[in-house]
């Protein structure tokens, strides 16, 4: 079955819900057992019974888990209340005191902070590596290296990682590969076909797709599933039924939305690439981007998120004049909704330890609006920028 068909059919069983097309939001804590025998059996083997208590899963959570597992190409999934909760659950499922973790410098900054704070307290050591390291990651392994964390393209600067090369080395060394696959979504990158063992989605972004819920998903291979399932239970991770419902509602239209995000993103990237105020566009689907050939080899499309670096002479005041007057681009964290966003960052936000010049970047999320309306809004923004230098 092709992805477009899976998006419509996966995790849906109308016969189980009186013919209702959508799996309803099951709002429940208590799930009643039919007999003493059944109750006792569930107590002794909680995993065997599909639904035993709201925190452990409902038909609503199972529907989304099932759909995402199939799309990612993994075996089983679990939901978490946010993308970050999915990341922290996955890391702690496979790391113990005394273990060593290899973490990409391009990771989502709150994931890096989790390593620096919580994992350090737990006695787990992190080494950050250059996202472009490829097979040379071998030299960073220690006898106690258990996990390699990848995120491709990286947060902020959109470096594309050679995931198959990194995964080959990790597996030779007896480590697993955990990936943040939020940028591409399960439609545009197939993590398990590229050697990844555990894949994470901040479903808050494209799966929910409408900027109205927080949600995370962790998808596992057969080999990694048991450890993840246990840790997920031990931490008491659970997502709310209404948020999961919004994830299910969103995922049905993921393919058509992503196509427009892809096209709008590339149109805006080309437009920005030609502007004299722009030093560099960070978008792997652009020919000439350092990650372009790997992106073409491994990815099936591009999402709407990318960044531009402005010339060093662009002042804060000029940038504020540009951004404050934009009509179609909102300024905010997060992305993946239907709406366009433009958020200012310093380069050092994504390059910790950067010395010298620290130019402004604008992180752009290309929403679903008309392409020409979006480029006109940006063109008027550049007029304001130039008038306020
Ligand atoms: C937003 C984001 C997350 C975290 O998701 P939340 O739902 O906000 O916790 C993780 N990874 C990436 C790449 C993200 O953009």
Short mmCIF file of N, CA and C and ligand atoms in Angstrom, two decimals, residues 81-85 87 108 110 149 151 153 155 180 182-183 200-205 213-216 305 334-335 363, ligand 1:
data_model
loop_
_atom_site.label_atom_id
_atom_site.label_comp_id
_atom_site.label_asym_id
_atom_site.label_seq_id
_atom_site.Cartn_x
_atom_site.Cartn_y
_atom_site.Cartn_z
N UNK A 81 3.34 13.01 25.68
CA UNK A 81 2.59 14.28 25.71
C UNK A 81 3.25 15.41 24.93
N UNK A 82 4.48 15.24 24.47
CA UNK A 82 5.12 16.26 23.64
C UNK A 82 6.25 15.58 22.88
N UNK A 83 6.78 16.28 21.90
CA UNK A 83 7.94 15.76 21.18
C UNK A 83 9.13 15.60 22.11
N UNK A 84 9.33 16.58 22.99
CA UNK A 84 10.47 16.49 23.91
C UNK A 84 10.31 15.30 24.85
N UNK A 85 9.09 15.03 25.31
CA UNK A 85 8.86 13.86 26.18
C UNK A 85 9.17 12.57 25.42
N UNK A 87 11.50 12.31 23.14
CA UNK A 87 12.97 12.25 23.09
C UNK A 87 13.53 11.76 24.43
N UNK A 108 17.92 19.33 18.27
CA UNK A 108 16.96 20.29 18.82
C UNK A 108 17.51 20.78 20.18
N UNK A 110 16.52 21.89 23.12
CA UNK A 110 16.07 21.31 24.40
C UNK A 110 16.51 19.84 24.59
N UNK A 149 22.69 9.46 18.67
CA UNK A 149 21.48 10.25 18.42
C UNK A 149 21.70 11.09 17.17
N UNK A 151 19.79 13.71 14.09
CA UNK A 151 18.64 14.51 13.68
C UNK A 151 19.00 15.09 12.33
N UNK A 153 17.36 16.73 8.56
CA UNK A 153 18.37 17.78 8.68
C UNK A 153 18.35 18.35 10.10
N UNK A 155 18.40 20.78 13.43
CA UNK A 155 17.62 21.95 13.84
C UNK A 155 18.43 23.20 13.57
N UNK A 180 15.64 11.82 15.58
CA UNK A 180 14.54 12.78 15.57
C UNK A 180 14.18 13.01 14.09
N UNK A 182 11.46 14.55 12.86
CA UNK A 182 10.34 15.49 12.79
C UNK A 182 10.32 16.30 11.49
N UNK A 183 11.49 16.75 11.04
CA UNK A 183 11.53 17.65 9.87
C UNK A 183 10.88 17.00 8.65
N UNK A 200 11.74 9.24 16.37
CA UNK A 200 10.87 10.13 17.15
C UNK A 200 10.22 11.16 16.23
N UNK A 201 8.96 11.40 16.48
CA UNK A 201 8.24 12.50 15.83
C UNK A 201 7.76 13.48 16.88
N UNK A 202 8.06 14.78 16.71
CA UNK A 202 7.29 15.78 17.44
C UNK A 202 6.00 15.93 16.62
N UNK A 203 4.98 15.14 17.00
CA UNK A 203 3.72 15.14 16.25
C UNK A 203 3.02 16.49 16.35
N UNK A 204 3.44 17.28 17.36
CA UNK A 204 3.03 18.68 17.48
C UNK A 204 3.14 19.42 16.14
N UNK A 205 4.11 19.02 15.34
CA UNK A 205 4.42 19.74 14.10
C UNK A 205 3.50 19.24 12.98
N UNK A 213 -2.20 21.39 19.26
CA UNK A 213 -1.99 20.35 20.27
C UNK A 213 -0.51 20.03 20.39
N UNK A 214 -0.11 19.51 21.55
CA UNK A 214 1.25 19.02 21.78
C UNK A 214 1.19 17.49 21.80
N UNK A 215 2.14 16.84 21.10
CA UNK A 215 2.09 15.38 21.01
C UNK A 215 3.43 14.85 20.51
N UNK A 216 3.83 13.69 21.02
CA UNK A 216 5.06 13.04 20.54
C UNK A 216 4.80 11.58 20.23
N UNK A 305 10.26 23.95 6.43
CA UNK A 305 11.10 24.65 7.41
C UNK A 305 12.52 24.79 6.90
N UNK A 334 7.79 26.77 17.48
CA UNK A 334 7.06 25.70 16.83
C UNK A 334 6.92 25.97 15.34
N UNK A 335 6.31 25.05 14.64
CA UNK A 335 6.14 25.10 13.18
C UNK A 335 5.33 23.87 12.81
N UNK A 363 14.45 31.96 10.72
CA UNK A 363 13.94 30.62 10.45
C UNK A 363 12.54 30.78 9.87
C1 LIG B 1 9.46 21.05 18.16
C2 LIG B 1 10.49 19.99 18.05
C3 LIG B 1 10.63 19.01 19.04
C4 LIG B 1 9.86 19.04 20.32
O1 LIG B 1 8.49 18.91 20.16
P1 LIG B 1 7.49 19.48 21.28
O2 LIG B 1 6.21 18.83 20.95
O3 LIG B 1 7.51 20.97 21.13
O4 LIG B 1 8.03 19.05 22.62
C5 LIG B 1 11.57 18.04 18.83
N1 LIG B 1 12.31 18.00 17.72
C6 LIG B 1 12.21 18.92 16.75
C7 LIG B 1 13.07 18.80 15.55
C8 LIG B 1 11.29 19.94 16.88
O5 LIG B 1 11.22 20.88 15.93
#
